[in-house]
Coordinates of C-alpha atoms in Angstrom, one line a residue:
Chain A
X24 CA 0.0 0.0 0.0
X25 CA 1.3 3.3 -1.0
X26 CA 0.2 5.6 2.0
X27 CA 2.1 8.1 4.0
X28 CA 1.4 7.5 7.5
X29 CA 1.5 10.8 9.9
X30 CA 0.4 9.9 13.6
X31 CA 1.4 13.7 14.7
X32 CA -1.3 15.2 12.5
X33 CA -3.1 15.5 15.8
X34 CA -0.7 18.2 17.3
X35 CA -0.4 20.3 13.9
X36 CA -3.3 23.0 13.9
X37 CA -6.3 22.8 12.1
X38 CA -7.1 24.7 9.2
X39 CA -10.6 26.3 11.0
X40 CA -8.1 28.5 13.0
X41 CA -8.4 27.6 16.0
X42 CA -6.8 24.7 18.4
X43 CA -5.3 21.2 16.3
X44 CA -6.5 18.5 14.8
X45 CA -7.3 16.7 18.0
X46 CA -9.1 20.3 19.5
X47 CA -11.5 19.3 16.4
X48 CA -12.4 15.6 17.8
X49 CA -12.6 16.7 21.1
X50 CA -15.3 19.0 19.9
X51 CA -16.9 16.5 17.6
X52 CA -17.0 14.2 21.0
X53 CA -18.7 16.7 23.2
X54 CA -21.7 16.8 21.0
X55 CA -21.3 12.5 20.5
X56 CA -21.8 12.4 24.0
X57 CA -24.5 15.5 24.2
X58 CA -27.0 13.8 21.9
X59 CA -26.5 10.4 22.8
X60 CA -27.2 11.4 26.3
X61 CA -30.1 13.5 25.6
X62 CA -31.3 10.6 23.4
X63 CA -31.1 8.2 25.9
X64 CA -32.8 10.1 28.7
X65 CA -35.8 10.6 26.2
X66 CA -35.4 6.6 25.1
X67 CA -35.7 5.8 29.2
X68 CA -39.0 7.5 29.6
X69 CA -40.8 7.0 26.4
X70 CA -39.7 3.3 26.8
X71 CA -40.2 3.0 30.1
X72 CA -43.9 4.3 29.2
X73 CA -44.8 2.3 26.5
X74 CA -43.1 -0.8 27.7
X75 CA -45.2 -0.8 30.6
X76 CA -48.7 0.1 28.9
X77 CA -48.1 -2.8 26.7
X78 CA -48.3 -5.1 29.7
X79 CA -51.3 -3.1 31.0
X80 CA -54.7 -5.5 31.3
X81 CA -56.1 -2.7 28.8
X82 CA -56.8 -3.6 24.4
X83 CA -56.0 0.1 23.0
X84 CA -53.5 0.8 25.4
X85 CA -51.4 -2.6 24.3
X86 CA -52.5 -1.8 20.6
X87 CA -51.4 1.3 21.3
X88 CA -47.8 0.5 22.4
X89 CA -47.7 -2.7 19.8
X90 CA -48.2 -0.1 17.0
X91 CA -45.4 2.8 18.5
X92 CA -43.0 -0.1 19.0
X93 CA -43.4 -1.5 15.6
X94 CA -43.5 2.1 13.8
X95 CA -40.3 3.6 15.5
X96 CA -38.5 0.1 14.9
X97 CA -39.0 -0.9 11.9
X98 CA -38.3 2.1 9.6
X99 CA -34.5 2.7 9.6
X100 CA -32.9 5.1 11.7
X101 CA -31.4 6.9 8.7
X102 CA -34.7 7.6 7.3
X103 CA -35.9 8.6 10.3
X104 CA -33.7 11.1 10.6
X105 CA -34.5 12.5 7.1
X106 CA -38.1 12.7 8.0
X107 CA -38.1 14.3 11.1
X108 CA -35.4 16.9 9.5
X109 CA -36.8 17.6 5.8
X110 CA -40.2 16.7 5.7
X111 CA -41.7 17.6 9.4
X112 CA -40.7 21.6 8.7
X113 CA -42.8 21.1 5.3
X114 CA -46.0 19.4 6.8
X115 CA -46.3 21.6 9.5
X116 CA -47.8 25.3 9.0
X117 CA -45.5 27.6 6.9
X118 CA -44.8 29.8 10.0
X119 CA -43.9 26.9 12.6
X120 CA -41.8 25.5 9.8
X121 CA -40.0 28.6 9.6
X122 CA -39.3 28.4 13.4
X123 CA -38.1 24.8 13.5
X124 CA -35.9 25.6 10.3
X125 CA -34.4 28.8 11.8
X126 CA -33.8 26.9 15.1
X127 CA -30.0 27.0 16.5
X128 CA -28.5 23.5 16.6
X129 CA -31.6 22.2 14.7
X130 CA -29.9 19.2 13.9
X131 CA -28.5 18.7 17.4
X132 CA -32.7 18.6 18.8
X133 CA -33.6 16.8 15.9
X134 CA -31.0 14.1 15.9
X135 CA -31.8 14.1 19.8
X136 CA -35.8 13.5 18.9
X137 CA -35.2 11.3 16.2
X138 CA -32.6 8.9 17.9
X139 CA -34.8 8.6 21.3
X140 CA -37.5 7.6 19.5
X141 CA -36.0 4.8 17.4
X142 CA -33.8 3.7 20.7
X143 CA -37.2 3.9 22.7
X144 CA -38.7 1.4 20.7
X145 CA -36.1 -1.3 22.0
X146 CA -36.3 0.0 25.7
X147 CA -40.1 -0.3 25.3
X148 CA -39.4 -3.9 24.2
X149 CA -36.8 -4.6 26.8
X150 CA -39.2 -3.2 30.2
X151 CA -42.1 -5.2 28.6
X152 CA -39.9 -8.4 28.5
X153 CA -38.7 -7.7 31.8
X154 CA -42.2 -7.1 33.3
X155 CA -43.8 -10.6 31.9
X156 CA -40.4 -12.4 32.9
X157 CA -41.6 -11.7 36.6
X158 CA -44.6 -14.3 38.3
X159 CA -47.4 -13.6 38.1
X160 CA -48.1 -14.1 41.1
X161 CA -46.4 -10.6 42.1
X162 CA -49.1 -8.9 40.1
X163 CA -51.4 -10.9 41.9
X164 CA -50.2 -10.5 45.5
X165 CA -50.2 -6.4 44.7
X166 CA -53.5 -6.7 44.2
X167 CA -54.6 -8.7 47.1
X168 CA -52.7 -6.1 49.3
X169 CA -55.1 -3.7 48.0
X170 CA -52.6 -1.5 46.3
X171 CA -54.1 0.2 43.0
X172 CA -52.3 -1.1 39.7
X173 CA -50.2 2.1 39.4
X174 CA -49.2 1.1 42.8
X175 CA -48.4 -2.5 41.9
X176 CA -46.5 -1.3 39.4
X177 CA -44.0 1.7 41.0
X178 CA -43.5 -1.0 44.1
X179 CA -43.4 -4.7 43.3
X180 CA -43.3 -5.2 39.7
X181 CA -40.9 -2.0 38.0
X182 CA -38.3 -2.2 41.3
X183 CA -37.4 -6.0 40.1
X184 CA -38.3 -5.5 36.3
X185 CA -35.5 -2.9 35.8
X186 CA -32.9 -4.6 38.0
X187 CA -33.7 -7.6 35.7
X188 CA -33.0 -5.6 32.0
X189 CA -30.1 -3.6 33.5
X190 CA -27.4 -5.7 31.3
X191 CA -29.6 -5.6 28.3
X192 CA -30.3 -1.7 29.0
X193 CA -26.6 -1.2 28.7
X194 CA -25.9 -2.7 24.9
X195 CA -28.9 -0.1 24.5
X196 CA -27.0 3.0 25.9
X197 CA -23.5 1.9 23.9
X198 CA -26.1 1.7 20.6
X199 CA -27.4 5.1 21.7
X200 CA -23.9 6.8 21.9
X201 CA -23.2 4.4 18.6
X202 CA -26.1 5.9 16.5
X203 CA -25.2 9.3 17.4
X204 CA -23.0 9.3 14.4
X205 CA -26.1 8.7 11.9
X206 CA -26.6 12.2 12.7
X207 CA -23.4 13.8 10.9
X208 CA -26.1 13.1 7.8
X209 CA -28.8 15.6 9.1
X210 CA -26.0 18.3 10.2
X211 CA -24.5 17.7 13.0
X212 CA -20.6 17.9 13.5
X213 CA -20.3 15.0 16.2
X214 CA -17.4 12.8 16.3
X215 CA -17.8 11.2 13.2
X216 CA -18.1 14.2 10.9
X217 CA -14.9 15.9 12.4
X218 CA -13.0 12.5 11.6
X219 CA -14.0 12.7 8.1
X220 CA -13.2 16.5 7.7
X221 CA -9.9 16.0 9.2
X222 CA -9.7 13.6 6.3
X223 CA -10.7 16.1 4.5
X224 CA -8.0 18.7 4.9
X225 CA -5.5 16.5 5.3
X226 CA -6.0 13.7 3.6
X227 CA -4.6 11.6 6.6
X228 CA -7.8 9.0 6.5
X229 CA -6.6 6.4 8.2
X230 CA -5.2 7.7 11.4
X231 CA -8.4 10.1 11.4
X232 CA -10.5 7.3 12.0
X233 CA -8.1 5.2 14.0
X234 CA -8.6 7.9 16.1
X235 CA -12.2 8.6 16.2
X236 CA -12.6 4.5 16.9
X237 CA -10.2 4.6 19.7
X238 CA -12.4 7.6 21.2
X239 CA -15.9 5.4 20.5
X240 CA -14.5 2.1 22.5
X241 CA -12.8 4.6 25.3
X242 CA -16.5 6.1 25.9
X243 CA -18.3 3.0 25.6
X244 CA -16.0 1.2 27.3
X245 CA -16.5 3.8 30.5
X246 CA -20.3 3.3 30.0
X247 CA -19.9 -0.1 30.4
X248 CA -17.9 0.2 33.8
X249 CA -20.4 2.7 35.0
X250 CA -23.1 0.3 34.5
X251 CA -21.6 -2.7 35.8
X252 CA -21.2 -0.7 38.8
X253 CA -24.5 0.6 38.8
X254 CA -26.0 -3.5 38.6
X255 CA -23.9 -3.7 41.6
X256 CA -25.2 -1.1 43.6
X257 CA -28.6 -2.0 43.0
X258 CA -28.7 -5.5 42.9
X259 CA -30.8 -7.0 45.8
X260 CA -28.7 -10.4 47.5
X261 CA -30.4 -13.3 47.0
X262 CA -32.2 -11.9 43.9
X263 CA -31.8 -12.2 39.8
X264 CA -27.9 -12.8 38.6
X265 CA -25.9 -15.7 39.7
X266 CA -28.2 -17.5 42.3
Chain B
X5 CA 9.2 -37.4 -10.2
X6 CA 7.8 -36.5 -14.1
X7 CA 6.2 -33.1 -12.3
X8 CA 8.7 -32.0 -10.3
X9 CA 10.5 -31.9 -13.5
X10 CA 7.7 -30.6 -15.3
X11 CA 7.7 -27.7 -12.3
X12 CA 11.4 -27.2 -12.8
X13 CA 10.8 -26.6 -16.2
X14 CA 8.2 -24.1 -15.9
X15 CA 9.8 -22.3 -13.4
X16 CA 13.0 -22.1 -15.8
X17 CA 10.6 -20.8 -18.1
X18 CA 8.5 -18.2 -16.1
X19 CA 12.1 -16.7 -15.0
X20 CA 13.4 -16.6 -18.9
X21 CA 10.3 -14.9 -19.4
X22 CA 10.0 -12.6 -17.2
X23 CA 13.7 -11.8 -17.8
X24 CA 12.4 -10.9 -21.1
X25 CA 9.6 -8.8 -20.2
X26 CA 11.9 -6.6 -17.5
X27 CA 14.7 -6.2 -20.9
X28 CA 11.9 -4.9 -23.3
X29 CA 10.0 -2.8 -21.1
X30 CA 11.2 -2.0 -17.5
X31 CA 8.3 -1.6 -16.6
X32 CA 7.3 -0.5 -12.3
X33 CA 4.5 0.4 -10.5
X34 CA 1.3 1.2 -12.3
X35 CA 2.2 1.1 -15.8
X36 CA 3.9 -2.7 -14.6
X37 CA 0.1 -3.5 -12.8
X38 CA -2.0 -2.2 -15.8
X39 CA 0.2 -4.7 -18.4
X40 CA -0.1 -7.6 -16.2
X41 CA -3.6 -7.0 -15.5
X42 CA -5.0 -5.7 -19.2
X43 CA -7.0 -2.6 -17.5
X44 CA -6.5 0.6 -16.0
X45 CA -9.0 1.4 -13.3
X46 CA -10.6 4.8 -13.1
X47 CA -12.4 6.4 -10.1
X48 CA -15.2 8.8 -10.5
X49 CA -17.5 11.0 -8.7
X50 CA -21.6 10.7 -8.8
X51 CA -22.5 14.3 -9.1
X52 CA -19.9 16.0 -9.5
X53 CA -21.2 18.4 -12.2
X54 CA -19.7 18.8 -14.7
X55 CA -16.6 16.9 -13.9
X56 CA -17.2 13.4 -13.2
X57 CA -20.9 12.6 -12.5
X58 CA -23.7 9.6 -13.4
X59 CA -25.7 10.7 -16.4
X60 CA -29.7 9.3 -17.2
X61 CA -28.1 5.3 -17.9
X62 CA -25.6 6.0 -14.5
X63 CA -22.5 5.9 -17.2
X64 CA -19.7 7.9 -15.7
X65 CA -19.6 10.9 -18.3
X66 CA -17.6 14.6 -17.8
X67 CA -15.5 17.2 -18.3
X68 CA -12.6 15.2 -16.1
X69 CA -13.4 11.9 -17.7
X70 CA -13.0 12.8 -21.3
X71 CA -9.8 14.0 -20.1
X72 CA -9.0 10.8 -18.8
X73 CA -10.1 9.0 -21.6
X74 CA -7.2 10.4 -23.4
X75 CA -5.0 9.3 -20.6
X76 CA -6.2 5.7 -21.2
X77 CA -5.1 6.0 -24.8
X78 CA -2.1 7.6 -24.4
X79 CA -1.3 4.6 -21.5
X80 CA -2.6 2.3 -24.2
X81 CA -0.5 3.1 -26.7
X82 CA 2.9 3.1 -24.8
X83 CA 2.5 -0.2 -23.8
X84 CA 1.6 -1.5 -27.4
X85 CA -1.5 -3.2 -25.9
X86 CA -4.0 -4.1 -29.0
X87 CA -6.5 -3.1 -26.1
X88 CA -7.2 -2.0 -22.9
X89 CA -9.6 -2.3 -20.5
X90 CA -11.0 0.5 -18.6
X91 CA -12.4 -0.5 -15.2
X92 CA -15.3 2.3 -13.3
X93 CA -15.2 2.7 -9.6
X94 CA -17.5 4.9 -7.7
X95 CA -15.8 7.2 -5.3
X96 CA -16.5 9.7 -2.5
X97 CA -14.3 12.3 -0.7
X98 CA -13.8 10.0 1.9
X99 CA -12.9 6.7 0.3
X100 CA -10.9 8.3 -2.6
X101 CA -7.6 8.2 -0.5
X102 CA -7.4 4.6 0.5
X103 CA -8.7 3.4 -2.6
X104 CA -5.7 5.2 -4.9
X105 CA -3.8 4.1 -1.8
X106 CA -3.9 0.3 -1.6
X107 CA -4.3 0.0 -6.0
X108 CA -8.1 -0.4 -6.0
X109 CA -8.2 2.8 -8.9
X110 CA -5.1 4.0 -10.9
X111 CA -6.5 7.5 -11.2
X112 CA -9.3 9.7 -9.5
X113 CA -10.9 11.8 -12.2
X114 CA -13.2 14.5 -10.9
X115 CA -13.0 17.5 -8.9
X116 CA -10.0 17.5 -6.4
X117 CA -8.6 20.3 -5.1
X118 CA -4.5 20.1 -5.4
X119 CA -2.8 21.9 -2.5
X120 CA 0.3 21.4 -0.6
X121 CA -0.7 19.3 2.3
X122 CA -2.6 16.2 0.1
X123 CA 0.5 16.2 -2.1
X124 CA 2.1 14.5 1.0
X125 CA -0.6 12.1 0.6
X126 CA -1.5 11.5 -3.8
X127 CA 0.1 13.4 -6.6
X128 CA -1.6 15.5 -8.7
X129 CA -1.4 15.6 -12.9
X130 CA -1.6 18.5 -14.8
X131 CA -4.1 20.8 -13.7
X132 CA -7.6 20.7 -15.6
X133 CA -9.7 23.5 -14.1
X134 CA -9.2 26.3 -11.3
X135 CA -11.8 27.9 -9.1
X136 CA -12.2 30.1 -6.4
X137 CA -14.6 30.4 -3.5
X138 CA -17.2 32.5 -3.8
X139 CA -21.0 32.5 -2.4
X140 CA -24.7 32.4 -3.8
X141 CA -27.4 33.9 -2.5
X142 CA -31.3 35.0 -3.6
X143 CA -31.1 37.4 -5.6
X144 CA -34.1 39.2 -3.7
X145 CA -31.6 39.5 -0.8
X146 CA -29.5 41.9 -2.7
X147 CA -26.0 40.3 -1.3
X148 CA -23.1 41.2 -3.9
X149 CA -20.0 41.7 -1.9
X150 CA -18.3 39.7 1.3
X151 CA -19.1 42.8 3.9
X152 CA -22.7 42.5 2.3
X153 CA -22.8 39.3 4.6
X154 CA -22.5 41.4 8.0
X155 CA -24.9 39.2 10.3
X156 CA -25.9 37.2 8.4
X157 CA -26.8 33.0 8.6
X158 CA -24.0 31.6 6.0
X159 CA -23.7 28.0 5.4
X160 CA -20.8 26.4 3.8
X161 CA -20.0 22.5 3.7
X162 CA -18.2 20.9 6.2
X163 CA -14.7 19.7 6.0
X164 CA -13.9 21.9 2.7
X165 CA -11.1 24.6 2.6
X166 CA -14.2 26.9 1.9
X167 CA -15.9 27.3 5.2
X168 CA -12.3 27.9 6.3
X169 CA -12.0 30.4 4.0
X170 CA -15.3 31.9 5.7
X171 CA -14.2 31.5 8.8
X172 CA -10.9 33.8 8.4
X173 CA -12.7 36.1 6.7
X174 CA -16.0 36.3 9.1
X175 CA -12.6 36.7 11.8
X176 CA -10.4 39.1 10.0
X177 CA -13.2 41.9 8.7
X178 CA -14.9 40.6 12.4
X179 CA -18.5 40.7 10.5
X180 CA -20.4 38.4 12.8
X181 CA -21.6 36.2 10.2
X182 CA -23.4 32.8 11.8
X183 CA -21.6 30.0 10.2
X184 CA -23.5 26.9 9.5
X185 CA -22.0 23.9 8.3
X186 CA -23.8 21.5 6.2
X187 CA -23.1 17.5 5.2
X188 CA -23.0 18.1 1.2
X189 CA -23.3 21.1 -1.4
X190 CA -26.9 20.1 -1.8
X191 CA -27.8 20.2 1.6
X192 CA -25.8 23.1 1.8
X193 CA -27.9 24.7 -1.0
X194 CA -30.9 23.0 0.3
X195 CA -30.4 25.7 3.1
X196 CA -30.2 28.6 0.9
X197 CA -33.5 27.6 -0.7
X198 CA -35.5 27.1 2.2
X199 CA -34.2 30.2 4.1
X200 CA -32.5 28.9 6.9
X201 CA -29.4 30.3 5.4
X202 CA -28.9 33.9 3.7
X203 CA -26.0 32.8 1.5
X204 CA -23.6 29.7 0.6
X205 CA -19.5 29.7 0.4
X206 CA -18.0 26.9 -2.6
X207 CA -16.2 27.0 -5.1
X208 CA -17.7 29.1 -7.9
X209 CA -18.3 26.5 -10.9
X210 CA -20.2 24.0 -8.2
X211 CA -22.3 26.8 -7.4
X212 CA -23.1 27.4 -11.0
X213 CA -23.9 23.8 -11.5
X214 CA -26.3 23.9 -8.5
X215 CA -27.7 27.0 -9.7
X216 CA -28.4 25.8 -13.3
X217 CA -30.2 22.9 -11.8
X218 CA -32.4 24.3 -8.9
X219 CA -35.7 25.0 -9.6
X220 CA -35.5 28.1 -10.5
X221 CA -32.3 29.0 -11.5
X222 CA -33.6 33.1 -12.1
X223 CA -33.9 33.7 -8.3
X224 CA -30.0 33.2 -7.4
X225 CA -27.0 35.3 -8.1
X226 CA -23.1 34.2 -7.3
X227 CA -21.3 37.4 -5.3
X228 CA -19.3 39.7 -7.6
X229 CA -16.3 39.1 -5.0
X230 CA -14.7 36.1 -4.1
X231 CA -12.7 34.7 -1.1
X232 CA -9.7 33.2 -2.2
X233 CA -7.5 33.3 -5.3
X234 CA -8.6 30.3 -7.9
X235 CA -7.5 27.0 -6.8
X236 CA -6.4 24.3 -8.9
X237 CA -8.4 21.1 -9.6
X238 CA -5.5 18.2 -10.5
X239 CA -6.7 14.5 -11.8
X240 CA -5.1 12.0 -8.6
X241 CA -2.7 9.5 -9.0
X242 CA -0.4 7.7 -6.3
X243 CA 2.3 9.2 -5.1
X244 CA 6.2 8.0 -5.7
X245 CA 5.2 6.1 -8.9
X246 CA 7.5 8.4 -11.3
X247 CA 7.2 6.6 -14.4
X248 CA 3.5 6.9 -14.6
X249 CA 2.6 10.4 -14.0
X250 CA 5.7 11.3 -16.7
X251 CA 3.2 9.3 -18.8
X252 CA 0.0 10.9 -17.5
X253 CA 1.5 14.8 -17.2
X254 CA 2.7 13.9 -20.9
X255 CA -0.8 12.9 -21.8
X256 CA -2.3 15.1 -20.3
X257 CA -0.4 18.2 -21.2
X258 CA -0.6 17.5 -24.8
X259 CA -4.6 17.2 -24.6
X260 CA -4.8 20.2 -23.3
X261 CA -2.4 22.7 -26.0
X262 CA -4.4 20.6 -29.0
X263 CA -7.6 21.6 -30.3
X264 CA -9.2 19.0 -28.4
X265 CA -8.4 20.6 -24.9
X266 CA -10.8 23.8 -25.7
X267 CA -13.2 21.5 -27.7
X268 CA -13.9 19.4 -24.4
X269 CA -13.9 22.5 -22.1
X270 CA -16.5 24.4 -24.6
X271 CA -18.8 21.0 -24.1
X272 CA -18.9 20.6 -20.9
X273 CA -19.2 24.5 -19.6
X274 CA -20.7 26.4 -22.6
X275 CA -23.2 23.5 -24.1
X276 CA -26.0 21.7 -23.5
X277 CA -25.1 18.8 -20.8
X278 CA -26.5 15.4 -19.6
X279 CA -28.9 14.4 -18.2
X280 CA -30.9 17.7 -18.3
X281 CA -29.5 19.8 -20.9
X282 CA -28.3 22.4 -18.8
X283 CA -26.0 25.0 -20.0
X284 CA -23.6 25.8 -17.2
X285 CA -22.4 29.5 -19.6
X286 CA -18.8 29.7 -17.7
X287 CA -16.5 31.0 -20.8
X288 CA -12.6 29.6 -19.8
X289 CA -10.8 32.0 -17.2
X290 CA -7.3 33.8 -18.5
X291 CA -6.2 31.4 -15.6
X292 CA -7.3 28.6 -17.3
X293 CA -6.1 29.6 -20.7
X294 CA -2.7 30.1 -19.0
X295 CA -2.7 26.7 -17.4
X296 CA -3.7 25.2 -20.6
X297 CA -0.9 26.8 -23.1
X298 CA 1.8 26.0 -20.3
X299 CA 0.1 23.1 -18.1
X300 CA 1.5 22.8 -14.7
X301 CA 0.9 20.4 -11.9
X302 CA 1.8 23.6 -9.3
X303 CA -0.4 23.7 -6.2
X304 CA -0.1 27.1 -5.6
X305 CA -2.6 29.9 -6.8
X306 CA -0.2 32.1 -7.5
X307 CA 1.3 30.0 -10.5
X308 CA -1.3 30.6 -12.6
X309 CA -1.7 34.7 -12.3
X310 CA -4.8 36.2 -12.6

């Protein structure tokens, strides 16, 4: 292969004038780690929502949730994103369209829309998995105590369904932070885009994205230690992983 | 026993051979892969108007390519092939580099910028075309000159020496322009369309191309003053490979002082052109015609005057 390899084009500035090449990813990473946070917060609660209403003893509310969870997941996250950025402005009314395009950071809130709601799909599927894998008998016994069944669920049934999909959760936040990079199509200069425009001015591909890989598997690989530790912490002896 | 002798005398063979082939030719890198092989292998772009793009039956057609097609011929005849096969591959900005890297394509044939810092990287042939940066706007926005741009929502495309361009400027003449960076000229334009951007920094003929294909091409207007000196656009080959670019700078250069080199610029900037029969109207810069009488392979702007 006939390529010149230059690991210090890092240190060398970068031709936008200000800091190097490596000021550029560090930018590109905080907004990789703003909208896959921001994403994942909205993933949590609209899954945690419709997860749980599809397990509710109620038709149209599990019809409901079966529909959301089969709309959001099924259409790729590319053309998602192209949707909620292009063609959402155009349906609405010409003057709210003209806000939403003259938004700052529009693509940051959209990809932050667009992502939770394709992530949310799985969450919704992991919380409903993790409330049927419990006895029914818990359900049951809430009852009998005479608690109502929002009650049944914030105290016996969500406590141990969520300790349950905690592992599964956490491939779900590292595909969050993942996706994030879809993003770069709709706008947004996240980690990604800055690798590929350091490619750009310098032609130095490889190590550009040697680079923005080593960053990705550093992140996620924090996430991951975070959320073992947070299993820990949680976890109730006697209960769920290694009996 | 019969073929390990059989072996021995191939291999005696093979070596005379070859022995024979390195006396008549001495041949290395490129020009050594394309004989062995029987084709050449040519990148190109998919809109890259009117350089390299995908007309109505997705055939790679354009200004660039009809240069490279004499290349082809000119590679064809120095090694005496009866033939020679001439392979398409579809490239972007970001996989143009590796590919011309590790052999996949023996020349990139579109519209590359050729400045100092990807010459570490690729060389560059002869340059074919030179632009500079200027920006487009709605003409009902009455925006002619940079300072017109004071506050102003610009967008530019990410990654391209333009939106640093617009960056130094917004900096130097401190204007306060908002700077938004898109994923692709069309987006970029996209923006310019739908209002969420007053005006759009690129290099001047990609701007005319976009214009002559929005929807209505009437409504914009390119600024009378540009940002930068014209750049020059170079066809890409690999780097260290001496014998080759000899052949292509030779090729190339000879296209461009015959008739054919003005024939092939008229046809693609000042005629009708696929798919849609636009006429882009940009009449060859003195720049150009300079670069053209004396063709140069020189990175820097100020080797072409103007």
């Amino acid at each position: 292969m006939n390529y010149t390899w230059n690991w210090g084009i890092f240190l060398e500035p970068s031709p936008e004038g200000v800091g190097t090449y490596f000021d550029m990813l560090l930018v590109g990473l905080k907004w990789t780690i703003a909208t896959g946070a921001c994403a994942w917060v909205w993933a949590l609660v609209c899954g945690s929502l419709i997860g749980v209403i599809r397990t509710l003893p109620n038709r149209w509310t599990v019809g409901f949730g079966n529909a959301y969870v089969e709309l959001f997941r099924n259409i790729p996250l590319l053309v998602q994103l192209f949707l909620w950025y292009f063609v959402l402005p155009e349906l609405v009314p010409a003057s709210i369209g003209l806000w939403l395009k003259q938004l700052p950071n529009a693509s940051f809130f959209t990809a932050v829309v667009g992502i939770g709601f394709f992530m949310s799909a799985r969450v919704a599927e992991q919380v409903r998995a993790g409330i049927i894998a419990l006895p029914r008998g818990q359900s049951m016994a809430g009852l009998a105590l005479g608690l109502t069944t929002a009650q049944t669920y914030r105290y016996v049934l969500l406590p141990m369904a969520f300790r349950i999909i905690l592992p599964p959760l956490t491939s779900e936040f590292l595909n969050t932070i993942k996706n994030t990079s879809v993003a770069l199509t709709i706008g947004l200069i996240e980690l990604t885009a800055r690798a590929r425009a350091i490619q750009e001015f310098s032609f130095q591909v490889f190590e550009a994205f040697t680079a923005a890989t080593l960053i990705y598997l550093m992140l996620n690989l924090l996430i991951t230690a975070a959320m073992r530790w947070l299993e820990r912490w949680v976890k109730i002896p006697g209960y769920g992983q290694g009996k | 026993m019969r073929s390990i002798i059989t072996r021995t005398t191939l291999a005696i063979l093979a070596t005379t051979a070859l022995a024979f082939t390195a006396q008549a030719q001495e041949l290395t890198g490129t020009l050594k892969k394309i004989k062995e092989v029987g084709a050449i292998s040519i990148a190109h772009r998919d809109s890259s108007i009117p350089f390299s793009y995908l007309d109505d039956q997705q055939k790679p057609v354009g200004y660039a390519m009809d240069i490279c097609t004499a290349v082809v011929e000119a590679v064809r005849v120095h090694l005496k092939l009866p033939a020679l096969n001439v392979k398409f591959t579809p490239v972007t900005s970001a996989t143009r580099i590796p590919l011309i890297a590790n052999g996949t394509v023996d020349l990139e044939c579109g519209s590359t910028t050729n400045n100092v810092d990807r010459q570490k990287q690729v060389a560059f042939t002869n340059t074919h075309y030179l632009t500079a940066s200027a920006f487009v706007s709605k003409k009902t926005a009455k925006l002619m000159k940079i300072d017109d741009l004071k506050g102003k929502t610009v967008v530019s495309t990410s990654g391209t020496t333009n939106i640093k361009q617009l960056n130094d400027v917004n900096t130097a003449r401190s204007l306060g322009i908002n700077v938004l960076a898109a994923k692709d000229h069309a987006e970029a334009f996209l923006m310019v369309e739908t209002d969420r951007a007053a005006a759009f920094v690129m290099d001047d003929v990609l701007l005319a191309s976009l214009v002559a294909n929005a929807k209505a091409p009437a409504d914009y207007q390119l600024s009378a003053e540009a940002f930068s000196k014209p750049e020059p656009y170079g066809i890409m080959l690999r780097k260290d490979d001496p014998d080759f670019k000899k052949l292509v700078d030779k090729a190339t250069a000879d296209f461009y002082k015959s008739a054919a080199g003005a024939a092939t610029y008229a046809k693609w900037f000042q005629q009708p052109i696929p798919p849609k029969g636009l006429n882009l109207n940009v009449p060859m810069s003195p720049g150009l015609k300079g670069a053209f009488s004396k063709p140069s392979d020189s990175a820097d702007p100020d080797a072409y005057g103007s």
